[in-house]
mmCIF file of C-alpha atoms in Angstrom:
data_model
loop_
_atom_site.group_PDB
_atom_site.id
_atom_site.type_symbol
_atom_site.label_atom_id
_atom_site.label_comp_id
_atom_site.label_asym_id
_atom_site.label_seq_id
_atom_site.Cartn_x
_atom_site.Cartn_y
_atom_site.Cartn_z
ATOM 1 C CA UNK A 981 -66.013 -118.829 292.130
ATOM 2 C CA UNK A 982 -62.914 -117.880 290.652
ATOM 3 C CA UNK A 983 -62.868 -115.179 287.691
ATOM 4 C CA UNK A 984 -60.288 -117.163 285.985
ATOM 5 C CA UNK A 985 -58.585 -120.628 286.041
ATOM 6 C CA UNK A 986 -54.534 -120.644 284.707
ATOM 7 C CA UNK A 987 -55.152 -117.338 283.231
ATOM 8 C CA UNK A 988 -58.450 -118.069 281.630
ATOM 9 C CA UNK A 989 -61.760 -117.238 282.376
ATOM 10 C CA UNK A 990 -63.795 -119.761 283.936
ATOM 11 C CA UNK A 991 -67.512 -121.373 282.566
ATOM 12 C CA UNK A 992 -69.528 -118.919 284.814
ATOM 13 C CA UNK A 993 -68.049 -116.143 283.111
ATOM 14 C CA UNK A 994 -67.837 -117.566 280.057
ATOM 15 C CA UNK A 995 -71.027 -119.194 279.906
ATOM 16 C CA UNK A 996 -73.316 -117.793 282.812
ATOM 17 C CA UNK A 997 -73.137 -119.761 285.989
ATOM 18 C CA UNK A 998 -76.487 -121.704 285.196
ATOM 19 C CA UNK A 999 -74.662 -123.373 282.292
ATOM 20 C CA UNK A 1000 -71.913 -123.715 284.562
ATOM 21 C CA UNK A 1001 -73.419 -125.779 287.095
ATOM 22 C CA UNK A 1002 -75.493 -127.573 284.431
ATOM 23 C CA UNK A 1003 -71.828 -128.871 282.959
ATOM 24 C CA UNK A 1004 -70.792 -130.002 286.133
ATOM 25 C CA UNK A 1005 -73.733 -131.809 287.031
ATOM 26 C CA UNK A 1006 -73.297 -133.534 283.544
ATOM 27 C CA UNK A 1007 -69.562 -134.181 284.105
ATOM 28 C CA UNK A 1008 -70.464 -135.522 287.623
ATOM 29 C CA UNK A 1009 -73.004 -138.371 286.137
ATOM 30 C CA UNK A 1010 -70.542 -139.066 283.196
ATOM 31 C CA UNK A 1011 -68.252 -140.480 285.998
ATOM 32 C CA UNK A 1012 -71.004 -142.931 287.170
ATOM 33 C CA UNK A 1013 -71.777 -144.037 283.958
ATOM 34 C CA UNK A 1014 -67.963 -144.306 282.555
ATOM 35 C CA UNK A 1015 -67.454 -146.411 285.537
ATOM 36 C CA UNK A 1016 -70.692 -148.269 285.217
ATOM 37 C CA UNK A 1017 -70.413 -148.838 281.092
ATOM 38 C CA UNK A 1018 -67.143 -148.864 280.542
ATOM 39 C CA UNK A 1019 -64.796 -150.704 283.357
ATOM 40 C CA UNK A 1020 -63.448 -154.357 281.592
ATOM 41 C CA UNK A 1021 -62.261 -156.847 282.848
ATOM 42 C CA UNK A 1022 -63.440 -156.083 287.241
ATOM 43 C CA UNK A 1023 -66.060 -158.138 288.555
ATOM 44 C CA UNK A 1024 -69.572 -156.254 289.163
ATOM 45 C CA UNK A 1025 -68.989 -156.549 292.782
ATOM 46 C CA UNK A 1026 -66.021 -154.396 292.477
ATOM 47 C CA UNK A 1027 -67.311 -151.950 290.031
ATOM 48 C CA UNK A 1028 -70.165 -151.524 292.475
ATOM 49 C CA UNK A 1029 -67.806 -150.406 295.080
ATOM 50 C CA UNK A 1030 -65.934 -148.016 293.738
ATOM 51 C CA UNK A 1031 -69.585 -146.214 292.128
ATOM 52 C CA UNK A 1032 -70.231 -146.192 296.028
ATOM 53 C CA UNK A 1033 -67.210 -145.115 296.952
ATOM 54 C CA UNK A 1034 -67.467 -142.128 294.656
ATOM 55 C CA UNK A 1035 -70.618 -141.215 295.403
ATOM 56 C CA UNK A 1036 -69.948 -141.067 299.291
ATOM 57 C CA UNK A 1037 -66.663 -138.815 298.486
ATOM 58 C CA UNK A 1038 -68.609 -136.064 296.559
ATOM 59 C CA UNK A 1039 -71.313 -136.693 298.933
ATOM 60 C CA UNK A 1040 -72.510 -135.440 302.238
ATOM 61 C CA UNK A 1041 -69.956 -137.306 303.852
ATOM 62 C CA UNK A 1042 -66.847 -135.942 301.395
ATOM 63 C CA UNK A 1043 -66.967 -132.638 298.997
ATOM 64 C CA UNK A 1044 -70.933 -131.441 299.540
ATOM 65 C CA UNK A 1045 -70.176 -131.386 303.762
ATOM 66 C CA UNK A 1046 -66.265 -129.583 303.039
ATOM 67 C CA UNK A 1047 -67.844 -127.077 300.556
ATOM 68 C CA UNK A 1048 -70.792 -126.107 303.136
ATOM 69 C CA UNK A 1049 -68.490 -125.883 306.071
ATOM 70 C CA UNK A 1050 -66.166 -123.886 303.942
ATOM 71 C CA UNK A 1051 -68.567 -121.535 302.512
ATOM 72 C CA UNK A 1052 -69.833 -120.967 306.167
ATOM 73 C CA UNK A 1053 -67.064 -119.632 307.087
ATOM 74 C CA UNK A 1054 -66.574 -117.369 304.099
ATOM 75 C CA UNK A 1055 -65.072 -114.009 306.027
ATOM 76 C CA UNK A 1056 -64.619 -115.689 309.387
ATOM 77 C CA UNK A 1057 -60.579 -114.378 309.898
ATOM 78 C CA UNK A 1058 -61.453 -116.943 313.287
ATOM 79 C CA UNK A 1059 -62.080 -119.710 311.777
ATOM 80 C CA UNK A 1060 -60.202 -122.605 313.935
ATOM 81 C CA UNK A 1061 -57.783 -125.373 313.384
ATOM 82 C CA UNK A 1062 -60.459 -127.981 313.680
ATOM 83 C CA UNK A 1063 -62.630 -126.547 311.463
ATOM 84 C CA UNK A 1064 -60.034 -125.863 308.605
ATOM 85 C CA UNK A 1065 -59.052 -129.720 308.886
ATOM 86 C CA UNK A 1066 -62.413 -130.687 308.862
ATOM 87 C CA UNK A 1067 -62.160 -128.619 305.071
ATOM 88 C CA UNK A 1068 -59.764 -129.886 303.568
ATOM 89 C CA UNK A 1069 -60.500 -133.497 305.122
ATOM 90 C CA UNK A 1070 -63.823 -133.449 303.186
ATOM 91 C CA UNK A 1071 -62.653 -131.420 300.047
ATOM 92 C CA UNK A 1072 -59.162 -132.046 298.624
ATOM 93 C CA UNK A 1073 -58.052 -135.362 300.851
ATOM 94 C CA UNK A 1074 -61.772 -136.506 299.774
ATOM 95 C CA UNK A 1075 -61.029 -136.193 296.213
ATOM 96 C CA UNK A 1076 -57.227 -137.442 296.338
ATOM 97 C CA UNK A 1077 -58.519 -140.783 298.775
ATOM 98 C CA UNK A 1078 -61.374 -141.902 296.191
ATOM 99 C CA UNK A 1079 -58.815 -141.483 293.235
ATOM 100 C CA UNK A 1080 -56.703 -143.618 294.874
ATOM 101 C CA UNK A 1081 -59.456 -146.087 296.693
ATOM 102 C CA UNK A 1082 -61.019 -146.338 293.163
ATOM 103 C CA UNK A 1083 -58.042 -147.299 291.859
ATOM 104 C CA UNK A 1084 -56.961 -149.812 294.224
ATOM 105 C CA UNK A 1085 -60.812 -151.491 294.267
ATOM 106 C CA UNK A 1086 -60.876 -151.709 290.538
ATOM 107 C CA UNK A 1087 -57.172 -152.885 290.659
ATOM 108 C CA UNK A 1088 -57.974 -155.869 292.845
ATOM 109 C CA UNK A 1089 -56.660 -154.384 296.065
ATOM 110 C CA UNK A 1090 -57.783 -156.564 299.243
ATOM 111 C CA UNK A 1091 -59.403 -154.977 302.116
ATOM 112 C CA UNK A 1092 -56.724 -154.022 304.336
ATOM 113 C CA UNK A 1093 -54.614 -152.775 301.005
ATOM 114 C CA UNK A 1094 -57.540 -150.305 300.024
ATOM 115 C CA UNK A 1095 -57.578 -149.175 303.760
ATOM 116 C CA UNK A 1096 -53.728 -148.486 303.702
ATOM 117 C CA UNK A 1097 -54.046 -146.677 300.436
ATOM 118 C CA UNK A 1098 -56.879 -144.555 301.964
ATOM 119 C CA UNK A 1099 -55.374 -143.470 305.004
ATOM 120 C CA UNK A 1100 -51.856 -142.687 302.951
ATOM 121 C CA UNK A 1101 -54.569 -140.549 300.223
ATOM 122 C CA UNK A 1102 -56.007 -138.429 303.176
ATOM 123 C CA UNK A 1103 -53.011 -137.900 304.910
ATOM 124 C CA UNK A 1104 -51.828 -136.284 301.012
ATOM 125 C CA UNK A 1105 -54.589 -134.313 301.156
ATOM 126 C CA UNK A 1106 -54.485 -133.217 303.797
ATOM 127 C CA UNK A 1107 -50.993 -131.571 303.591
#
């Protein structure tokens, strides 16, 4: 909810926050379907996996369950350790460990290489 982003007024002023949240439910299915339509070359299995992964990091599970907790506590000056973790766990180490889980699925990354990469992601994001 910003005003402005690097000095620049955001889409909500710009725009009107309807139009706003329209373009980033339209950005948010362009992922899916970039992914979907336009990944060469990665078997379906694969391609498959990382559209799940995605959708479980913006999910209830990832962004949607940091945002609520976070907004919850929007003018709580008591708001504890656990539950800030629990924030940035699900908001900014969500987005940094499918970035990099995407990347290693589509890449060819085994099982226990993916896992690596997504503990070393959330442990970024978190910090």
């Amino acid at each position: 909810n910003d005003d402005l982003r690097r000095g620049k007024p955001t889409n909500h002023k710009v725009y009107g926050e309807d139009v706003a949240v329209l373009a980033g439910d339209s950005l948010l299915a362009f992922a899916f379907e970039y992914i979907a339509a336009a990944t060469a070359g990665v078997s379906p299995s694969r391609i498959l996996a990382a559209i799940g992964e995605l959708a479980k990091s913006i999910g209830t599970e990832g962004l949607v369950a940091g945002q609520v907790a976070d907004i919850a506590c929007t003018g709580n000056p008591n708001v504890g350790l656990d539950t800030l973790e629990f924030i940035h766990i699900h908001k900014t180490a969500a987005l940094l460990e499918a970035s990099v889980v995407l990347g290693a699925i589509l890449g060819g990354g085994t099982g226990e290489e993916v896992e690596k990469l997504r503990r070393f992601a959330r442990c970024i994001g978190l910090l």
